[in-house]
């Protein structure tokens, strides 16, 4: 069966998924969330498709492929695209967007993506699409801005409060809006994580004998200073200046948008909803067990991902229908409920007849079967 799934089949799958997702809404899809992740293999052999690259599963010595996914603001899938394992996250957005333009009927749509997609090439390409009604909301790497802009961002006189926790400042970035928010809670979290990293560093410093161990750990190396690196008496210390520099950015988050039709609060809300595209990766990786991948031929790998995407689409659509027509149930609750629908087969040895004895069916299961228009027998019946 897997060998029947070709690139043409996958193209058709994406079209069908988009059309079915679109059919669930009266209005057109107006917001698409985009993200990419990596899927590793139980193999150490590379080829043109599965390659070593930056692994989000910390499997840096194993080949992988990159999966880019697009979902609606409700978390329903719109489409996906695969890339070779050495593809940088930031280089996946435009090819995926070109597919959307080619195959999907979209009017006005806002693309929302995290800071991993923030690069000049992507922003330039997205700007070209503004006249076609396609705009963007993208996470900004505010620490990489010009010194003049960074000075403005870190000057809290430029901020005004939105609520008890959040303050906002708006700056110009190449003719577009750069929204920077400061959150007290986020500042506490940033400070806690930094202090935890430093504490780990101090504890490890007492045990670690290899300098390489420190250099390979991103959590440590930005806060350490190494003296006489080539000398056997290498000294590793905490760089207090780097810590102070980092503290300035605690609680700050930047968002860039070229959409002039939505207000600042809506920009913040839409960006905050980015978890809708991050959650599918958790579901596909853990619940659907999309990885590790045990296939090695490219067509089989693509077929494996396509089947996983189909499964994910079905469970998301089921979850959505249950929420709309009955009540909100998580995927785990739906699965547990459906698994509880069981039956015993009774064999009458005298007559050689067999009967099905259904178990007691929970109300949630009855409702799910009904809204999916699937018959469910609750009394004893004969099968042969």
Tab-separated table of C-alpha atoms in Angstrom:
chain	number	residue	atom	x	y	z
A	1	UNK	CA	0.000	0.000	0.000
A	2	UNK	CA	2.758	2.455	0.916
A	3	UNK	CA	4.305	2.205	-2.552
A	4	UNK	CA	1.018	3.468	-4.015
A	5	UNK	CA	1.519	6.813	-2.246
A	6	UNK	CA	3.379	9.022	-4.731
A	7	UNK	CA	4.235	12.722	-4.772
A	8	UNK	CA	1.060	13.215	-6.826
A	9	UNK	CA	-0.945	11.389	-4.137
A	10	UNK	CA	0.536	13.638	-1.441
A	11	UNK	CA	-0.317	16.718	-3.495
A	12	UNK	CA	-3.909	15.424	-3.762
A	13	UNK	CA	-3.950	14.660	-0.021
A	14	UNK	CA	-3.003	18.244	0.813
A	15	UNK	CA	-5.751	19.554	-1.479
A	16	UNK	CA	-8.380	17.275	0.104
A	17	UNK	CA	-7.316	18.178	3.634
A	18	UNK	CA	-7.497	21.885	2.827
A	19	UNK	CA	-10.936	21.555	1.197
A	20	UNK	CA	-12.321	19.492	4.089
A	21	UNK	CA	-10.921	21.877	6.689
A	22	UNK	CA	-12.305	24.838	4.754
A	23	UNK	CA	-15.749	23.163	4.545
A	24	UNK	CA	-16.051	23.298	8.343
A	25	UNK	CA	-16.226	27.094	8.323
A	26	UNK	CA	-18.691	29.531	6.825
A	27	UNK	CA	-15.990	32.100	6.225
A	28	UNK	CA	-12.723	31.624	4.394
A	29	UNK	CA	-9.606	30.627	6.298
A	30	UNK	CA	-8.079	33.967	7.306
A	31	UNK	CA	-5.179	32.923	9.563
A	32	UNK	CA	-2.618	30.173	8.969
A	33	UNK	CA	-0.057	29.145	11.591
A	34	UNK	CA	3.248	27.764	10.330
A	35	UNK	CA	6.057	25.837	11.994
A	36	UNK	CA	8.644	23.178	11.225
A	37	UNK	CA	10.150	20.285	13.167
A	38	UNK	CA	12.537	17.370	12.646
A	39	UNK	CA	11.867	13.616	12.463
A	40	UNK	CA	14.799	11.300	13.098
A	41	UNK	CA	15.591	7.765	11.900
A	42	UNK	CA	16.839	4.644	13.651
A	43	UNK	CA	19.758	4.719	11.256
A	44	UNK	CA	23.131	6.391	10.889
A	45	UNK	CA	23.269	6.363	7.075
A	46	UNK	CA	22.560	9.559	5.144
A	47	UNK	CA	21.271	10.056	1.600
A	48	UNK	CA	19.869	12.967	-0.434
A	49	UNK	CA	16.657	13.119	1.635
A	50	UNK	CA	17.527	11.929	5.116
A	51	UNK	CA	20.481	13.955	6.314
A	52	UNK	CA	22.080	15.023	9.554
A	53	UNK	CA	21.062	18.506	10.637
A	54	UNK	CA	19.968	20.548	13.615
A	55	UNK	CA	17.806	18.082	15.555
A	56	UNK	CA	14.922	19.217	17.770
A	57	UNK	CA	14.983	15.748	19.334
A	58	UNK	CA	18.688	16.026	20.285
A	59	UNK	CA	19.597	13.245	17.820
A	60	UNK	CA	22.463	15.130	16.208
A	61	UNK	CA	24.289	12.000	15.056
A	62	UNK	CA	21.250	10.486	13.323
A	63	UNK	CA	19.778	11.406	9.915
A	64	UNK	CA	16.465	13.232	9.841
A	65	UNK	CA	13.912	14.925	7.603
A	66	UNK	CA	12.232	18.277	8.201
A	67	UNK	CA	8.437	18.505	8.381
A	68	UNK	CA	6.683	21.863	7.888
A	69	UNK	CA	3.049	22.096	8.949
A	70	UNK	CA	0.265	24.646	8.471
A	71	UNK	CA	-2.888	24.801	10.617
A	72	UNK	CA	-5.836	27.134	11.174
A	73	UNK	CA	-6.376	29.185	14.341
A	74	UNK	CA	-8.556	26.287	15.544
A	75	UNK	CA	-5.639	23.868	15.132
A	76	UNK	CA	-7.106	22.118	12.076
A	77	UNK	CA	-4.551	21.071	9.443
A	78	UNK	CA	-4.284	22.967	6.166
A	79	UNK	CA	-1.305	21.164	4.630
A	80	UNK	CA	2.285	20.021	5.080
A	81	UNK	CA	5.567	19.775	3.208
A	82	UNK	CA	8.728	17.727	3.753
A	83	UNK	CA	12.350	18.780	3.262
A	84	UNK	CA	15.743	17.104	3.432
A	85	UNK	CA	17.152	16.832	6.943
A	86	UNK	CA	19.809	19.518	6.530
A	87	UNK	CA	17.272	22.218	5.609
A	88	UNK	CA	17.310	25.229	7.919
A	89	UNK	CA	13.900	25.940	9.525
A	90	UNK	CA	13.875	29.443	8.142
A	91	UNK	CA	14.163	28.119	4.578
A	92	UNK	CA	10.930	26.093	4.740
A	93	UNK	CA	8.378	28.914	4.852
A	94	UNK	CA	8.551	30.251	1.295
A	95	UNK	CA	8.403	26.846	-0.510
A	96	UNK	CA	5.395	25.893	1.636
A	97	UNK	CA	3.785	29.257	0.960
A	98	UNK	CA	4.302	28.841	-2.791
A	99	UNK	CA	2.430	25.525	-2.616
A	100	UNK	CA	-0.436	27.239	-0.812
A	101	UNK	CA	-0.634	29.947	-3.475
A	102	UNK	CA	-0.585	27.359	-6.263
A	103	UNK	CA	-3.119	24.851	-4.961
A	104	UNK	CA	-5.368	26.613	-2.450
A	105	UNK	CA	-8.157	29.130	-2.916
A	106	UNK	CA	-7.199	31.820	-0.424
A	107	UNK	CA	-8.374	35.408	-0.275
A	108	UNK	CA	-7.010	37.472	2.598
A	109	UNK	CA	-4.856	35.462	4.965
A	110	UNK	CA	-2.402	36.254	7.757
A	111	UNK	CA	0.608	33.964	8.155
A	112	UNK	CA	1.801	33.557	11.736
A	113	UNK	CA	5.210	32.033	12.487
A	114	UNK	CA	7.779	32.084	15.283
A	115	UNK	CA	11.152	33.821	15.314
A	116	UNK	CA	12.752	30.841	13.565
A	117	UNK	CA	11.224	32.177	10.338
A	118	UNK	CA	12.548	35.709	10.923
A	119	UNK	CA	15.090	36.400	8.204
A	120	UNK	CA	15.425	39.001	5.454
A	121	UNK	CA	14.659	36.581	2.610
A	122	UNK	CA	11.380	35.450	4.155
A	123	UNK	CA	10.246	38.971	5.024
A	124	UNK	CA	11.122	40.258	1.539
A	125	UNK	CA	9.165	37.423	-0.109
A	126	UNK	CA	6.200	37.924	2.203
A	127	UNK	CA	6.182	41.667	1.453
A	128	UNK	CA	5.727	40.869	-2.257
A	129	UNK	CA	2.480	39.062	-1.445
A	130	UNK	CA	0.836	41.932	0.416
A	131	UNK	CA	-1.001	43.159	-2.689
A	132	UNK	CA	-2.475	39.638	-3.004
A	133	UNK	CA	-3.962	39.932	0.478
A	134	UNK	CA	-1.304	37.823	2.218
A	135	UNK	CA	0.254	39.447	5.294
A	136	UNK	CA	2.347	38.153	8.175
A	137	UNK	CA	2.890	38.172	11.919
A	138	UNK	CA	6.362	36.857	12.741
A	139	UNK	CA	8.370	36.601	15.938
A	140	UNK	CA	11.285	39.059	15.953
A	141	UNK	CA	14.863	38.465	17.075
A	142	UNK	CA	15.046	41.730	18.995
A	143	UNK	CA	18.551	41.065	20.344
A	144	UNK	CA	19.819	41.130	16.749
A	145	UNK	CA	18.393	44.561	15.887
A	146	UNK	CA	20.510	47.674	15.317
A	147	UNK	CA	22.040	49.298	18.405
A	148	UNK	CA	19.794	52.333	17.977
A	149	UNK	CA	16.654	50.188	17.945
A	150	UNK	CA	17.881	47.975	20.798
A	151	UNK	CA	18.406	51.085	22.928
A	152	UNK	CA	14.775	52.062	22.301
A	153	UNK	CA	13.527	48.542	23.055
A	154	UNK	CA	15.326	48.406	26.400
A	155	UNK	CA	14.158	51.886	27.429
A	156	UNK	CA	11.063	51.179	29.516
A	157	UNK	CA	9.902	54.795	29.254
A	158	UNK	CA	8.689	53.775	25.778
A	159	UNK	CA	6.209	51.227	27.172
A	160	UNK	CA	2.593	51.627	28.216
A	161	UNK	CA	0.635	49.097	30.303
A	162	UNK	CA	-2.026	46.855	28.740
A	163	UNK	CA	-2.921	45.017	31.929
A	164	UNK	CA	-1.347	44.206	35.300
A	165	UNK	CA	1.209	41.869	33.724
A	166	UNK	CA	1.797	43.182	30.219
A	167	UNK	CA	3.225	46.412	28.788
A	168	UNK	CA	3.765	47.256	25.129
A	169	UNK	CA	5.866	49.521	22.921
A	170	UNK	CA	5.549	49.926	19.157
A	171	UNK	CA	8.507	50.800	16.921
A	172	UNK	CA	9.120	51.171	13.206
A	173	UNK	CA	11.040	48.322	11.572
A	174	UNK	CA	11.696	48.845	7.867
A	175	UNK	CA	8.318	50.502	7.420
A	176	UNK	CA	6.384	47.874	9.391
A	177	UNK	CA	5.230	47.616	12.997
A	178	UNK	CA	7.528	46.038	15.562
A	179	UNK	CA	5.530	45.302	18.699
A	180	UNK	CA	7.564	44.561	21.810
A	181	UNK	CA	5.801	43.351	24.926
A	182	UNK	CA	7.167	43.155	28.448
A	183	UNK	CA	5.634	40.583	30.780
A	184	UNK	CA	6.418	40.479	34.503
A	185	UNK	CA	5.639	36.760	34.608
A	186	UNK	CA	7.823	36.091	31.569
A	187	UNK	CA	10.644	38.090	33.186
A	188	UNK	CA	10.440	35.870	36.281
A	189	UNK	CA	10.535	32.781	34.074
A	190	UNK	CA	13.540	34.059	32.075
A	191	UNK	CA	15.405	34.884	35.280
A	192	UNK	CA	14.589	31.506	36.833
A	193	UNK	CA	15.787	29.582	33.767
A	194	UNK	CA	19.035	31.551	33.611
A	195	UNK	CA	19.736	31.019	37.314
A	196	UNK	CA	18.954	27.315	36.918
A	197	UNK	CA	21.436	27.078	34.039
A	198	UNK	CA	24.119	28.865	36.049
A	199	UNK	CA	23.503	26.576	39.027
A	200	UNK	CA	23.862	23.539	36.748
A	201	UNK	CA	27.062	25.036	35.376
A	202	UNK	CA	28.571	25.509	38.838
A	203	UNK	CA	27.669	21.952	39.857
A	204	UNK	CA	29.031	20.515	36.640
A	205	UNK	CA	32.197	22.585	36.885
A	206	UNK	CA	33.084	20.607	39.997
A	207	UNK	CA	32.787	17.311	38.098
A	208	UNK	CA	33.488	18.012	34.435
A	209	UNK	CA	37.016	17.255	33.294
A	210	UNK	CA	36.497	17.866	29.593
A	211	UNK	CA	36.419	21.404	28.194
A	212	UNK	CA	34.482	20.033	25.212
A	213	UNK	CA	31.560	19.218	27.495
A	214	UNK	CA	31.107	22.916	28.250
A	215	UNK	CA	31.626	24.168	24.708
A	216	UNK	CA	28.936	21.830	23.359
A	217	UNK	CA	26.269	23.011	25.796
A	218	UNK	CA	24.427	26.131	24.621
A	219	UNK	CA	22.831	26.577	28.025
A	220	UNK	CA	26.262	27.107	29.569
A	221	UNK	CA	28.603	28.570	26.992
A	222	UNK	CA	26.998	31.997	26.579
A	223	UNK	CA	27.644	32.672	30.280
A	224	UNK	CA	31.190	31.378	30.565
A	225	UNK	CA	34.590	32.878	29.970
A	226	UNK	CA	37.508	30.640	28.999
A	227	UNK	CA	41.091	31.741	29.591
A	228	UNK	CA	44.168	30.080	28.082
A	229	UNK	CA	42.049	27.648	26.073
A	230	UNK	CA	45.099	25.909	24.579
A	231	UNK	CA	46.866	25.685	27.885
A	232	UNK	CA	46.516	22.644	30.083
A	233	UNK	CA	45.697	25.053	32.925
A	234	UNK	CA	42.575	26.344	31.204
A	235	UNK	CA	40.405	28.439	33.504
A	236	UNK	CA	36.615	28.476	33.137
A	237	UNK	CA	34.682	31.196	34.965
A	238	UNK	CA	31.231	32.770	34.923
A	239	UNK	CA	31.115	35.967	32.859
A	240	UNK	CA	29.137	38.356	35.066
A	241	UNK	CA	28.980	40.988	32.311
A	242	UNK	CA	27.202	38.574	29.958
A	243	UNK	CA	24.685	37.783	32.674
A	244	UNK	CA	23.976	41.494	33.193
A	245	UNK	CA	23.569	41.968	29.430
A	246	UNK	CA	21.110	39.090	29.331
A	247	UNK	CA	19.089	40.403	32.289
A	248	UNK	CA	18.154	43.505	30.291
A	249	UNK	CA	16.071	41.341	27.944
A	250	UNK	CA	14.153	39.439	30.624
A	251	UNK	CA	10.425	39.456	29.869
A	252	UNK	CA	10.741	41.065	26.423
A	253	UNK	CA	9.267	39.535	23.257
A	254	UNK	CA	9.115	41.066	19.779
A	255	UNK	CA	6.565	40.599	16.999
A	256	UNK	CA	6.736	42.104	13.496
A	257	UNK	CA	3.701	42.533	11.254
A	258	UNK	CA	2.957	44.225	7.957
A	259	UNK	CA	-0.798	43.911	8.510
A	260	UNK	CA	-2.320	47.355	9.014
A	261	UNK	CA	-5.929	46.168	9.454
A	262	UNK	CA	-5.609	44.612	12.905
A	263	UNK	CA	-4.882	46.399	16.160
A	264	UNK	CA	-2.034	45.716	18.559
A	265	UNK	CA	-4.061	43.483	20.878
A	266	UNK	CA	-5.177	41.304	17.961
A	267	UNK	CA	-1.561	40.944	16.788
A	268	UNK	CA	-0.564	39.810	20.286
A	269	UNK	CA	-3.526	37.410	20.497
A	270	UNK	CA	-2.848	35.840	17.116
A	271	UNK	CA	0.835	35.363	17.894
A	272	UNK	CA	-0.004	33.900	21.312
A	273	UNK	CA	-2.154	31.325	19.501
A	274	UNK	CA	0.971	29.903	17.849
A	275	UNK	CA	0.728	26.883	20.167
A	276	UNK	CA	-1.956	25.604	17.769
A	277	UNK	CA	0.795	24.587	15.337
A	278	UNK	CA	3.227	23.452	18.041
A	279	UNK	CA	0.736	21.044	19.645
A	280	UNK	CA	0.334	18.929	16.456
A	281	UNK	CA	4.031	18.077	16.580
A	282	UNK	CA	3.594	16.786	20.121
A	283	UNK	CA	0.554	14.748	19.068
A	284	UNK	CA	2.169	13.286	15.946
A	285	UNK	CA	5.457	12.532	17.693
A	286	UNK	CA	4.089	11.068	20.914
A	287	UNK	CA	0.487	9.960	20.361
A	288	UNK	CA	0.770	8.898	16.710
A	289	UNK	CA	4.442	7.911	17.085
A	290	UNK	CA	5.490	9.375	13.740
A	291	UNK	CA	9.113	9.055	14.812
A	292	UNK	CA	11.571	7.423	14.897
A	293	UNK	CA	11.145	6.436	11.254
A	294	UNK	CA	12.244	2.914	10.373
A	295	UNK	CA	11.945	3.211	6.566
A	296	UNK	CA	14.962	4.116	4.464
A	297	UNK	CA	13.676	4.608	0.892
A	298	UNK	CA	12.513	8.151	0.155
A	299	UNK	CA	9.104	7.103	-1.198
A	300	UNK	CA	8.448	4.973	1.899
A	301	UNK	CA	9.498	7.808	4.208
A	302	UNK	CA	7.143	10.210	2.440
A	303	UNK	CA	4.357	7.610	2.557
A	304	UNK	CA	4.905	7.110	6.299
A	305	UNK	CA	4.602	10.853	6.915
A	306	UNK	CA	1.534	11.084	4.640
A	307	UNK	CA	-0.254	8.303	6.558
A	308	UNK	CA	0.596	9.992	9.867
A	309	UNK	CA	-0.713	13.302	8.514
A	310	UNK	CA	-3.962	11.607	7.428
A	311	UNK	CA	-4.366	10.100	10.904
A	312	UNK	CA	-3.702	13.462	12.527
A	313	UNK	CA	-6.232	15.158	10.224
A	314	UNK	CA	-8.930	12.606	11.093
A	315	UNK	CA	-8.497	12.923	14.851
A	316	UNK	CA	-8.408	16.727	14.677
A	317	UNK	CA	-11.590	16.824	12.597
A	318	UNK	CA	-13.245	14.388	15.012
A	319	UNK	CA	-12.219	16.517	17.989
A	320	UNK	CA	-13.562	19.640	16.252
A	321	UNK	CA	-16.942	18.048	15.443
A	322	UNK	CA	-17.327	16.703	18.972
A	323	UNK	CA	-16.622	20.171	20.380
A	324	UNK	CA	-19.092	21.887	18.027
A	325	UNK	CA	-21.940	19.373	18.203
A	326	UNK	CA	-21.586	17.982	21.722
A	327	UNK	CA	-19.021	19.313	24.177
A	328	UNK	CA	-15.299	19.887	24.517
A	329	UNK	CA	-13.365	16.643	24.941
A	330	UNK	CA	-9.597	16.253	24.573
A	331	UNK	CA	-8.161	13.751	22.115
A	332	UNK	CA	-7.141	11.588	25.063
A	333	UNK	CA	-10.697	11.656	26.451
A	334	UNK	CA	-12.181	10.790	23.054
A	335	UNK	CA	-9.754	7.906	22.605
A	336	UNK	CA	-10.437	6.538	26.090
A	337	UNK	CA	-14.195	6.823	25.524
A	338	UNK	CA	-14.111	5.016	22.178
A	339	UNK	CA	-11.862	2.266	23.546
A	340	UNK	CA	-14.457	1.615	26.246
A	341	UNK	CA	-16.948	0.518	23.570
A	342	UNK	CA	-16.387	-3.238	23.602
A	343	UNK	CA	-18.325	-6.445	23.090
A	344	UNK	CA	-18.048	-10.121	23.988
A	345	UNK	CA	-18.789	-12.930	21.537
A	346	UNK	CA	-20.800	-15.816	22.988
A	347	UNK	CA	-20.695	-19.207	21.266
A	348	UNK	CA	-23.645	-21.567	21.825
A	349	UNK	CA	-22.045	-24.976	21.350
A	350	UNK	CA	-25.391	-26.754	21.140
A	351	UNK	CA	-26.698	-24.697	18.226
A	352	UNK	CA	-23.271	-23.533	16.982
A	353	UNK	CA	-24.637	-19.997	16.875
A	354	UNK	CA	-22.675	-16.905	17.881
A	355	UNK	CA	-24.010	-13.820	19.594
A	356	UNK	CA	-22.537	-10.404	20.320
A	357	UNK	CA	-23.013	-9.043	23.829
A	358	UNK	CA	-22.170	-5.294	23.848
A	359	UNK	CA	-20.757	-3.743	27.009
A	360	UNK	CA	-22.429	-0.805	28.711
A	361	UNK	CA	-21.843	2.207	26.478
A	362	UNK	CA	-20.922	5.541	28.138
A	363	UNK	CA	-23.030	8.564	27.208
A	364	UNK	CA	-20.016	10.307	25.629
A	365	UNK	CA	-19.471	7.324	23.321
A	366	UNK	CA	-23.150	7.290	22.297
A	367	UNK	CA	-22.977	10.975	21.409
A	368	UNK	CA	-19.754	10.595	19.409
A	369	UNK	CA	-21.124	7.659	17.398
A	370	UNK	CA	-24.340	9.564	16.711
A	371	UNK	CA	-22.713	12.792	15.531
A	372	UNK	CA	-20.418	10.762	13.252
A	373	UNK	CA	-23.528	8.970	11.905
A	374	UNK	CA	-22.174	5.536	12.884
A	375	UNK	CA	-24.666	2.954	14.139
A	376	UNK	CA	-24.037	1.505	17.588
A	377	UNK	CA	-25.881	-1.581	18.795
A	378	UNK	CA	-26.427	-1.810	22.528
A	379	UNK	CA	-28.441	-5.039	22.771
A	380	UNK	CA	-27.501	-8.669	22.100
A	381	UNK	CA	-27.533	-9.702	18.435
A	382	UNK	CA	-26.659	-12.778	16.432
A	383	UNK	CA	-23.796	-12.737	13.937
A	384	UNK	CA	-23.903	-16.285	12.518
